[in-house]
């Protein structure tokens, strides 16, 4: 079992929902980004999604695109992202880390080398948004052979014909994208999300976590109450973009985590 599997099993046993937080590695600089990452577990974060900066993040809205640009301008790279995870692991060996990004930097590094480096850095799972199930041989299956979860996204347009294919070889959890469009583009609606979560759960025993459009403690609670947990990214990244201190960012994260955990 990966740390992701263990975390969700523990939460289920405790009757709790998961809170997953996304940050962009290296935003606004390496030191502050690492400091925020290290503070997330104490703020109530159950799983950390660590974004890999990339020049063409097609699934991301302006907030996360700008975060990637800030990180790249500071010299952030895939290697430095892995180094950040390694540094985090020196003081935390239990909180799962999911790398989220695009295939180009991984391909450039070489899949075998990347997976070996992920294992060494203490990475638990991958979300690679531009690799469809038809390309599982390129990364998904090798990643699972290396002991990493490969987490797939389902969306409002993933119909009954497509859903089984999306779920094939998915592990860790299913990430349901609550809105059509890019990150930060609209607010999630519990009325719309509920039936979709139920539909996905009829096809899999994996936890279903809902992201995109969750930006307040109240919304985190609403969405977590109808899923196995929720993800917040753009709202947290916005706090960082505003120049908030580490303490201010983590206080905001704690309010979101408290909302999700009260579901």
PDB file of C-alpha atoms in Angstrom:
ATOM      1  CA  UNK A   1       0.000   0.000   0.000  1.00  0.00           C
ATOM      2  CA  UNK A   2       1.165   3.510  -0.757  1.00  0.00           C
ATOM      3  CA  UNK A   3       0.877   6.383   1.695  1.00  0.00           C
ATOM      4  CA  UNK A   4      -2.195   7.433  -0.308  1.00  0.00           C
ATOM      5  CA  UNK A   5      -3.883   4.075   0.234  1.00  0.00           C
ATOM      6  CA  UNK A   6      -2.992   4.118   3.936  1.00  0.00           C
ATOM      7  CA  UNK A   7      -4.261   7.681   4.397  1.00  0.00           C
ATOM      8  CA  UNK A   8      -7.633   6.980   2.806  1.00  0.00           C
ATOM      9  CA  UNK A   9      -8.039   3.733   4.741  1.00  0.00           C
ATOM     10  CA  UNK A  10      -7.358   5.612   7.984  1.00  0.00           C
ATOM     11  CA  UNK A  11      -9.779   8.417   7.120  1.00  0.00           C
ATOM     12  CA  UNK A  12     -12.484   5.917   6.228  1.00  0.00           C
ATOM     13  CA  UNK A  13     -11.998   4.071   9.500  1.00  0.00           C
ATOM     14  CA  UNK A  14     -12.324   7.386  11.356  1.00  0.00           C
ATOM     15  CA  UNK A  15     -15.410   8.408   9.374  1.00  0.00           C
ATOM     16  CA  UNK A  16     -13.613  11.481   8.029  1.00  0.00           C
ATOM     17  CA  UNK A  17     -13.429  13.080   4.611  1.00  0.00           C
ATOM     18  CA  UNK A  18     -10.113  13.965   2.966  1.00  0.00           C
ATOM     19  CA  UNK A  19      -8.740  17.419   2.383  1.00  0.00           C
ATOM     20  CA  UNK A  20      -6.238  17.687  -0.456  1.00  0.00           C
ATOM     21  CA  UNK A  21      -4.269  20.887  -1.061  1.00  0.00           C
ATOM     22  CA  UNK A  22      -2.442  21.925  -4.216  1.00  0.00           C
ATOM     23  CA  UNK A  23       0.539  24.253  -4.356  1.00  0.00           C
ATOM     24  CA  UNK A  24       2.898  25.049  -7.222  1.00  0.00           C
ATOM     25  CA  UNK A  25       6.476  24.047  -6.473  1.00  0.00           C
ATOM     26  CA  UNK A  26       8.710  27.108  -6.270  1.00  0.00           C
ATOM     27  CA  UNK A  27       5.957  29.739  -6.051  1.00  0.00           C
ATOM     28  CA  UNK A  28       6.995  32.432  -5.223  1.00  0.00           C
ATOM     29  CA  UNK A  29      10.457  31.150  -4.403  1.00  0.00           C
ATOM     30  CA  UNK A  30      11.893  27.804  -3.380  1.00  0.00           C
ATOM     31  CA  UNK A  31      12.390  28.606   0.300  1.00  0.00           C
ATOM     32  CA  UNK A  32       8.907  29.998   0.941  1.00  0.00           C
ATOM     33  CA  UNK A  33       7.281  27.269  -1.130  1.00  0.00           C
ATOM     34  CA  UNK A  34       9.012  24.578   0.924  1.00  0.00           C
ATOM     35  CA  UNK A  35       8.083  26.338   4.160  1.00  0.00           C
ATOM     36  CA  UNK A  36       4.412  26.365   3.131  1.00  0.00           C
ATOM     37  CA  UNK A  37       4.583  22.717   2.074  1.00  0.00           C
ATOM     38  CA  UNK A  38       6.050  21.699   5.426  1.00  0.00           C
ATOM     39  CA  UNK A  39       3.265  23.565   7.247  1.00  0.00           C
ATOM     40  CA  UNK A  40       0.388  21.972   5.322  1.00  0.00           C
ATOM     41  CA  UNK A  41       0.005  18.755   7.365  1.00  0.00           C
ATOM     42  CA  UNK A  42      -0.337  20.689  10.629  1.00  0.00           C
ATOM     43  CA  UNK A  43      -2.991  22.826   8.897  1.00  0.00           C
ATOM     44  CA  UNK A  44      -5.070  19.688   8.334  1.00  0.00           C
ATOM     45  CA  UNK A  45      -3.981  18.674   4.840  1.00  0.00           C
ATOM     46  CA  UNK A  46      -4.281  14.925   4.278  1.00  0.00           C
ATOM     47  CA  UNK A  47      -2.684  14.768   0.818  1.00  0.00           C
ATOM     48  CA  UNK A  48      -0.401  17.312  -0.852  1.00  0.00           C
ATOM     49  CA  UNK A  49      -0.571  17.885  -4.597  1.00  0.00           C
ATOM     50  CA  UNK A  50       2.700  19.440  -5.714  1.00  0.00           C
ATOM     51  CA  UNK A  51       2.558  21.129  -9.090  1.00  0.00           C
ATOM     52  CA  UNK A  52       5.442  20.801 -11.525  1.00  0.00           C
ATOM     53  CA  UNK A  53       5.943  24.184 -13.262  1.00  0.00           C
ATOM     54  CA  UNK A  54       5.412  23.939 -17.012  1.00  0.00           C
ATOM     55  CA  UNK A  55       5.312  26.472 -19.805  1.00  0.00           C
ATOM     56  CA  UNK A  56       2.043  25.293 -21.388  1.00  0.00           C
ATOM     57  CA  UNK A  57      -0.361  24.136 -18.632  1.00  0.00           C
ATOM     58  CA  UNK A  58      -3.451  23.634 -20.777  1.00  0.00           C
ATOM     59  CA  UNK A  59      -5.781  22.419 -17.996  1.00  0.00           C
ATOM     60  CA  UNK A  60      -5.006  25.320 -15.683  1.00  0.00           C
ATOM     61  CA  UNK A  61      -6.640  28.697 -15.413  1.00  0.00           C
ATOM     62  CA  UNK A  62      -4.884  32.022 -15.025  1.00  0.00           C
ATOM     63  CA  UNK A  63      -4.159  31.712 -11.309  1.00  0.00           C
ATOM     64  CA  UNK A  64      -2.153  28.505 -11.604  1.00  0.00           C
ATOM     65  CA  UNK A  65      -0.645  29.491 -14.952  1.00  0.00           C
ATOM     66  CA  UNK A  66       0.773  32.609 -13.313  1.00  0.00           C
ATOM     67  CA  UNK A  67       2.035  30.537 -10.381  1.00  0.00           C
ATOM     68  CA  UNK A  68       3.924  28.345 -12.826  1.00  0.00           C
ATOM     69  CA  UNK A  69       5.360  31.395 -14.541  1.00  0.00           C
ATOM     70  CA  UNK A  70       6.525  32.834 -11.219  1.00  0.00           C
ATOM     71  CA  UNK A  71       8.141  29.521 -10.312  1.00  0.00           C
ATOM     72  CA  UNK A  72       9.859  29.180 -13.682  1.00  0.00           C
ATOM     73  CA  UNK A  73      11.110  32.763 -13.446  1.00  0.00           C
ATOM     74  CA  UNK A  74      12.733  31.795 -10.132  1.00  0.00           C
ATOM     75  CA  UNK A  75      14.510  28.927 -11.871  1.00  0.00           C
ATOM     76  CA  UNK A  76      12.256  26.125 -10.641  1.00  0.00           C
ATOM     77  CA  UNK A  77      12.719  22.846 -12.500  1.00  0.00           C
ATOM     78  CA  UNK A  78      11.509  19.266 -12.308  1.00  0.00           C
ATOM     79  CA  UNK A  79      14.699  18.355 -10.446  1.00  0.00           C
ATOM     80  CA  UNK A  80      14.169  21.130  -7.920  1.00  0.00           C
ATOM     81  CA  UNK A  81      10.572  19.991  -7.472  1.00  0.00           C
ATOM     82  CA  UNK A  82      11.822  16.508  -6.616  1.00  0.00           C
ATOM     83  CA  UNK A  83      14.438  18.035  -4.315  1.00  0.00           C
ATOM     84  CA  UNK A  84      11.640  19.923  -2.561  1.00  0.00           C
ATOM     85  CA  UNK A  85       9.804  16.649  -1.947  1.00  0.00           C
ATOM     86  CA  UNK A  86      13.005  15.038  -0.648  1.00  0.00           C
ATOM     87  CA  UNK A  87      13.512  17.907   1.784  1.00  0.00           C
ATOM     88  CA  UNK A  88       9.910  17.595   2.987  1.00  0.00           C
ATOM     89  CA  UNK A  89      10.427  13.880   3.611  1.00  0.00           C
ATOM     90  CA  UNK A  90      13.261  14.598   6.043  1.00  0.00           C
ATOM     91  CA  UNK A  91      10.675  15.702   8.608  1.00  0.00           C
ATOM     92  CA  UNK A  92       7.478  14.036   7.380  1.00  0.00           C
ATOM     93  CA  UNK A  93       7.313  10.414   6.279  1.00  0.00           C
ATOM     94  CA  UNK A  94       3.542   9.982   6.426  1.00  0.00           C
ATOM     95  CA  UNK A  95       1.756  12.688   4.394  1.00  0.00           C
ATOM     96  CA  UNK A  96       1.252  11.555   0.779  1.00  0.00           C
ATOM     97  CA  UNK A  97       2.718  13.668  -2.021  1.00  0.00           C
ATOM     98  CA  UNK A  98       1.156  13.596  -5.478  1.00  0.00           C
ATOM     99  CA  UNK A  99       3.060  15.237  -8.312  1.00  0.00           C
ATOM    100  CA  UNK A 100       0.682  17.003 -10.697  1.00  0.00           C
ATOM    101  CA  UNK A 101       1.716  18.229 -14.099  1.00  0.00           C
ATOM    102  CA  UNK A 102       2.242  17.450 -17.756  1.00  0.00           C
ATOM    103  CA  UNK A 103       4.104  14.748 -19.624  1.00  0.00           C
ATOM    104  CA  UNK A 104       6.645  16.862 -21.516  1.00  0.00           C
ATOM    105  CA  UNK A 105       9.103  17.410 -18.605  1.00  0.00           C
ATOM    106  CA  UNK A 106       8.786  13.736 -17.657  1.00  0.00           C
ATOM    107  CA  UNK A 107       9.413  12.595 -21.238  1.00  0.00           C
ATOM    108  CA  UNK A 108      12.402  14.919 -21.501  1.00  0.00           C
ATOM    109  CA  UNK A 109      13.903  13.436 -18.352  1.00  0.00           C
ATOM    110  CA  UNK A 110      13.141   9.859 -19.373  1.00  0.00           C
ATOM    111  CA  UNK A 111      10.354   7.821 -17.807  1.00  0.00           C
ATOM    112  CA  UNK A 112      12.596   5.265 -16.090  1.00  0.00           C
ATOM    113  CA  UNK A 113      14.856   7.922 -14.594  1.00  0.00           C
ATOM    114  CA  UNK A 114      11.851  10.004 -13.520  1.00  0.00           C
ATOM    115  CA  UNK A 115      10.161   7.102 -11.747  1.00  0.00           C
ATOM    116  CA  UNK A 116      13.379   6.113 -10.020  1.00  0.00           C
ATOM    117  CA  UNK A 117      13.849   9.706  -8.851  1.00  0.00           C
ATOM    118  CA  UNK A 118      10.227   9.874  -7.660  1.00  0.00           C
ATOM    119  CA  UNK A 119      10.700   6.798  -5.535  1.00  0.00           C
ATOM    120  CA  UNK A 120      13.904   8.205  -4.060  1.00  0.00           C
ATOM    121  CA  UNK A 121      12.180  11.528  -3.303  1.00  0.00           C
ATOM    122  CA  UNK A 122       9.245   9.914  -1.510  1.00  0.00           C
ATOM    123  CA  UNK A 123       6.596  10.650  -4.129  1.00  0.00           C
ATOM    124  CA  UNK A 124       3.432   8.537  -3.771  1.00  0.00           C
ATOM    125  CA  UNK A 125       1.352   9.300  -6.848  1.00  0.00           C
ATOM    126  CA  UNK A 126       1.124  11.087 -10.167  1.00  0.00           C
ATOM    127  CA  UNK A 127      -1.533  13.141 -11.923  1.00  0.00           C
ATOM    128  CA  UNK A 128      -0.491  13.768 -15.519  1.00  0.00           C
ATOM    129  CA  UNK A 129      -3.398  15.523 -17.138  1.00  0.00           C
ATOM    130  CA  UNK A 130      -2.363  15.225 -20.790  1.00  0.00           C
ATOM    131  CA  UNK A 131      -1.887  11.434 -20.881  1.00  0.00           C
ATOM    132  CA  UNK A 132      -5.154   9.644 -21.761  1.00  0.00           C
ATOM    133  CA  UNK A 133      -5.776   5.976 -20.883  1.00  0.00           C
ATOM    134  CA  UNK A 134      -4.834   4.994 -24.425  1.00  0.00           C
ATOM    135  CA  UNK A 135      -1.246   5.948 -23.517  1.00  0.00           C
ATOM    136  CA  UNK A 136      -1.036   3.903 -20.299  1.00  0.00           C
ATOM    137  CA  UNK A 137       2.048   2.055 -21.519  1.00  0.00           C
ATOM    138  CA  UNK A 138       3.990   5.328 -21.611  1.00  0.00           C
ATOM    139  CA  UNK A 139       3.784   6.172 -17.906  1.00  0.00           C
ATOM    140  CA  UNK A 140       0.763   4.831 -16.000  1.00  0.00           C
ATOM    141  CA  UNK A 141       1.714   1.140 -16.022  1.00  0.00           C
ATOM    142  CA  UNK A 142       5.438   1.732 -15.425  1.00  0.00           C
ATOM    143  CA  UNK A 143       4.537   4.062 -12.552  1.00  0.00           C
ATOM    144  CA  UNK A 144       2.339   1.445 -10.913  1.00  0.00           C
ATOM    145  CA  UNK A 145       5.058  -1.159 -11.391  1.00  0.00           C
ATOM    146  CA  UNK A 146       7.357   1.247  -9.532  1.00  0.00           C
ATOM    147  CA  UNK A 147       4.908   1.430  -6.608  1.00  0.00           C
ATOM    148  CA  UNK A 148       3.312   4.780  -7.429  1.00  0.00           C
ATOM    149  CA  UNK A 149      -0.402   5.469  -7.697  1.00  0.00           C
ATOM    150  CA  UNK A 150      -1.569   6.864 -11.014  1.00  0.00           C
ATOM    151  CA  UNK A 151      -4.562   9.105 -10.440  1.00  0.00           C
ATOM    152  CA  UNK A 152      -6.918   9.850 -13.299  1.00  0.00           C
ATOM    153  CA  UNK A 153      -9.337  12.713 -13.806  1.00  0.00           C
ATOM    154  CA  UNK A 154     -13.015  12.237 -14.626  1.00  0.00           C
ATOM    155  CA  UNK A 155     -15.049  15.218 -15.804  1.00  0.00           C
ATOM    156  CA  UNK A 156     -18.688  16.180 -16.420  1.00  0.00           C
ATOM    157  CA  UNK A 157     -18.181  15.075 -20.037  1.00  0.00           C
ATOM    158  CA  UNK A 158     -16.899  11.595 -19.107  1.00  0.00           C
ATOM    159  CA  UNK A 159     -19.942   9.586 -20.170  1.00  0.00           C
ATOM    160  CA  UNK A 160     -20.895   5.982 -19.386  1.00  0.00           C
ATOM    161  CA  UNK A 161     -19.084   4.698 -22.454  1.00  0.00           C
ATOM    162  CA  UNK A 162     -15.843   6.459 -21.537  1.00  0.00           C
ATOM    163  CA  UNK A 163     -15.832   6.097 -17.746  1.00  0.00           C
ATOM    164  CA  UNK A 164     -14.732   2.425 -17.556  1.00  0.00           C
ATOM    165  CA  UNK A 165     -11.728   3.237 -19.752  1.00  0.00           C
ATOM    166  CA  UNK A 166     -10.807   6.195 -17.555  1.00  0.00           C
ATOM    167  CA  UNK A 167     -11.001   4.028 -14.428  1.00  0.00           C
ATOM    168  CA  UNK A 168      -8.904   1.201 -15.886  1.00  0.00           C
ATOM    169  CA  UNK A 169      -5.471   1.240 -14.217  1.00  0.00           C
ATOM    170  CA  UNK A 170      -6.422   4.209 -12.034  1.00  0.00           C
ATOM    171  CA  UNK A 171      -5.283   3.827  -8.420  1.00  0.00           C
ATOM    172  CA  UNK A 172      -5.096   5.834  -5.207  1.00  0.00           C
ATOM    173  CA  UNK A 173      -8.214   7.878  -5.841  1.00  0.00           C
ATOM    174  CA  UNK A 174     -10.315   9.277  -8.666  1.00  0.00           C
ATOM    175  CA  UNK A 175     -10.147  13.035  -9.125  1.00  0.00           C
ATOM    176  CA  UNK A 176     -13.518  14.327 -10.284  1.00  0.00           C
ATOM    177  CA  UNK A 177     -13.330  17.708 -12.008  1.00  0.00           C
ATOM    178  CA  UNK A 178     -16.522  19.419 -10.895  1.00  0.00           C
ATOM    179  CA  UNK A 179     -16.822  21.991 -13.676  1.00  0.00           C
ATOM    180  CA  UNK A 180     -16.254  22.156 -17.395  1.00  0.00           C
ATOM    181  CA  UNK A 181     -13.219  24.297 -18.105  1.00  0.00           C
ATOM    182  CA  UNK A 182      -9.892  25.065 -16.497  1.00  0.00           C
ATOM    183  CA  UNK A 183      -8.954  25.420 -12.826  1.00  0.00           C
ATOM    184  CA  UNK A 184     -10.457  28.386 -11.047  1.00  0.00           C
ATOM    185  CA  UNK A 185     -12.990  29.035 -13.822  1.00  0.00           C
ATOM    186  CA  UNK A 186     -16.252  28.457 -11.926  1.00  0.00           C
ATOM    187  CA  UNK A 187     -17.652  27.428  -8.559  1.00  0.00           C
ATOM    188  CA  UNK A 188     -18.525  23.808  -7.853  1.00  0.00           C
ATOM    189  CA  UNK A 189     -22.181  22.981  -7.264  1.00  0.00           C
ATOM    190  CA  UNK A 190     -23.136  20.230  -4.860  1.00  0.00           C
ATOM    191  CA  UNK A 191     -26.385  19.667  -6.726  1.00  0.00           C
ATOM    192  CA  UNK A 192     -24.437  18.909  -9.894  1.00  0.00           C
ATOM    193  CA  UNK A 193     -21.567  17.051  -8.262  1.00  0.00           C
ATOM    194  CA  UNK A 194     -23.619  14.619  -6.160  1.00  0.00           C
ATOM    195  CA  UNK A 195     -25.101  12.539  -9.003  1.00  0.00           C
ATOM    196  CA  UNK A 196     -21.750  12.417 -10.785  1.00  0.00           C
ATOM    197  CA  UNK A 197     -19.922  11.174  -7.701  1.00  0.00           C
ATOM    198  CA  UNK A 198     -22.583   8.489  -7.234  1.00  0.00           C
ATOM    199  CA  UNK A 199     -22.215   7.477 -10.864  1.00  0.00           C
ATOM    200  CA  UNK A 200     -18.437   7.128 -10.578  1.00  0.00           C
ATOM    201  CA  UNK A 201     -18.761   5.194  -7.316  1.00  0.00           C
ATOM    202  CA  UNK A 202     -21.038   2.702  -9.043  1.00  0.00           C
ATOM    203  CA  UNK A 203     -18.026   1.775 -11.202  1.00  0.00           C
ATOM    204  CA  UNK A 204     -15.175   1.758  -8.658  1.00  0.00           C
ATOM    205  CA  UNK A 205     -14.299   1.178  -5.008  1.00  0.00           C
ATOM    206  CA  UNK A 206     -11.662   3.913  -5.121  1.00  0.00           C
ATOM    207  CA  UNK A 207     -12.225   7.128  -3.145  1.00  0.00           C
ATOM    208  CA  UNK A 208     -13.657   9.942  -5.273  1.00  0.00           C
ATOM    209  CA  UNK A 209     -12.190  13.366  -4.525  1.00  0.00           C
ATOM    210  CA  UNK A 210     -13.724  16.493  -6.061  1.00  0.00           C
ATOM    211  CA  UNK A 211     -11.734  19.496  -7.206  1.00  0.00           C
ATOM    212  CA  UNK A 212     -12.010  22.673  -9.299  1.00  0.00           C
ATOM    213  CA  UNK A 213     -14.301  25.433  -8.043  1.00  0.00           C
ATOM    214  CA  UNK A 214     -13.860  24.873  -4.285  1.00  0.00           C
ATOM    215  CA  UNK A 215     -12.721  28.108  -2.644  1.00  0.00           C
ATOM    216  CA  UNK A 216     -14.293  28.561   0.797  1.00  0.00           C
ATOM    217  CA  UNK A 217     -14.649  26.482   3.986  1.00  0.00           C
ATOM    218  CA  UNK A 218     -18.393  26.274   3.353  1.00  0.00           C
ATOM    219  CA  UNK A 219     -17.886  25.011  -0.184  1.00  0.00           C
ATOM    220  CA  UNK A 220     -15.238  22.541   1.016  1.00  0.00           C
ATOM    221  CA  UNK A 221     -17.735  21.149   3.519  1.00  0.00           C
ATOM    222  CA  UNK A 222     -20.547  20.979   0.952  1.00  0.00           C
ATOM    223  CA  UNK A 223     -18.459  19.122  -1.620  1.00  0.00           C
ATOM    224  CA  UNK A 224     -16.747  16.824   0.898  1.00  0.00           C
ATOM    225  CA  UNK A 225     -20.152  15.842   2.275  1.00  0.00           C
ATOM    226  CA  UNK A 226     -21.114  14.249  -1.057  1.00  0.00           C
ATOM    227  CA  UNK A 227     -17.709  12.802  -1.975  1.00  0.00           C
ATOM    228  CA  UNK A 228     -14.792  11.210  -0.144  1.00  0.00           C
ATOM    229  CA  UNK A 229     -13.075  14.569   0.096  1.00  0.00           C
ATOM    230  CA  UNK A 230     -12.194  17.697  -1.781  1.00  0.00           C
ATOM    231  CA  UNK A 231      -9.227  19.412  -3.423  1.00  0.00           C
ATOM    232  CA  UNK A 232      -8.432  23.117  -3.260  1.00  0.00           C
ATOM    233  CA  UNK A 233      -5.786  24.632  -5.505  1.00  0.00           C
ATOM    234  CA  UNK A 234      -6.466  28.022  -7.094  1.00  0.00           C
ATOM    235  CA  UNK A 235      -7.809  29.601  -3.887  1.00  0.00           C
ATOM    236  CA  UNK A 236      -4.627  28.637  -2.012  1.00  0.00           C
ATOM    237  CA  UNK A 237      -2.386  29.708  -4.867  1.00  0.00           C
ATOM    238  CA  UNK A 238      -4.202  33.066  -4.901  1.00  0.00           C
ATOM    239  CA  UNK A 239      -3.214  33.617  -1.273  1.00  0.00           C
ATOM    240  CA  UNK A 240       0.406  32.986  -2.169  1.00  0.00           C
ATOM    241  CA  UNK A 241       0.152  35.310  -5.182  1.00  0.00           C
ATOM    242  CA  UNK A 242      -1.106  38.092  -2.917  1.00  0.00           C
ATOM    243  CA  UNK A 243       2.116  37.874  -0.947  1.00  0.00           C
ATOM    244  CA  UNK A 244       0.480  36.489   2.188  1.00  0.00           C
ATOM    245  CA  UNK A 245       2.851  35.184   4.836  1.00  0.00           C
ATOM    246  CA  UNK A 246       3.325  31.484   5.466  1.00  0.00           C
ATOM    247  CA  UNK A 247       1.228  31.853   8.608  1.00  0.00           C
ATOM    248  CA  UNK A 248      -1.575  33.612   6.715  1.00  0.00           C
ATOM    249  CA  UNK A 249      -1.574  31.025   3.923  1.00  0.00           C
ATOM    250  CA  UNK A 250      -1.675  28.100   6.321  1.00  0.00           C
ATOM    251  CA  UNK A 251      -4.418  29.731   8.420  1.00  0.00           C
ATOM    252  CA  UNK A 252      -6.514  29.937   5.253  1.00  0.00           C
ATOM    253  CA  UNK A 253      -5.688  26.320   4.424  1.00  0.00           C
ATOM    254  CA  UNK A 254      -6.707  25.279   7.940  1.00  0.00           C
ATOM    255  CA  UNK A 255     -10.092  26.949   7.513  1.00  0.00           C
ATOM    256  CA  UNK A 256     -10.648  24.947   4.319  1.00  0.00           C
ATOM    257  CA  UNK A 257      -9.449  21.704   5.919  1.00  0.00           C
ATOM    258  CA  UNK A 258     -11.707  22.272   8.907  1.00  0.00           C
ATOM    259  CA  UNK A 259     -14.604  22.745   6.510  1.00  0.00           C
ATOM    260  CA  UNK A 260     -13.896  19.498   4.676  1.00  0.00           C
ATOM    261  CA  UNK A 261     -13.314  17.554   7.883  1.00  0.00           C
ATOM    262  CA  UNK A 262     -16.602  18.756   9.368  1.00  0.00           C
ATOM    263  CA  UNK A 263     -18.582  17.173   6.513  1.00  0.00           C
TER     264      UNK A 263
END
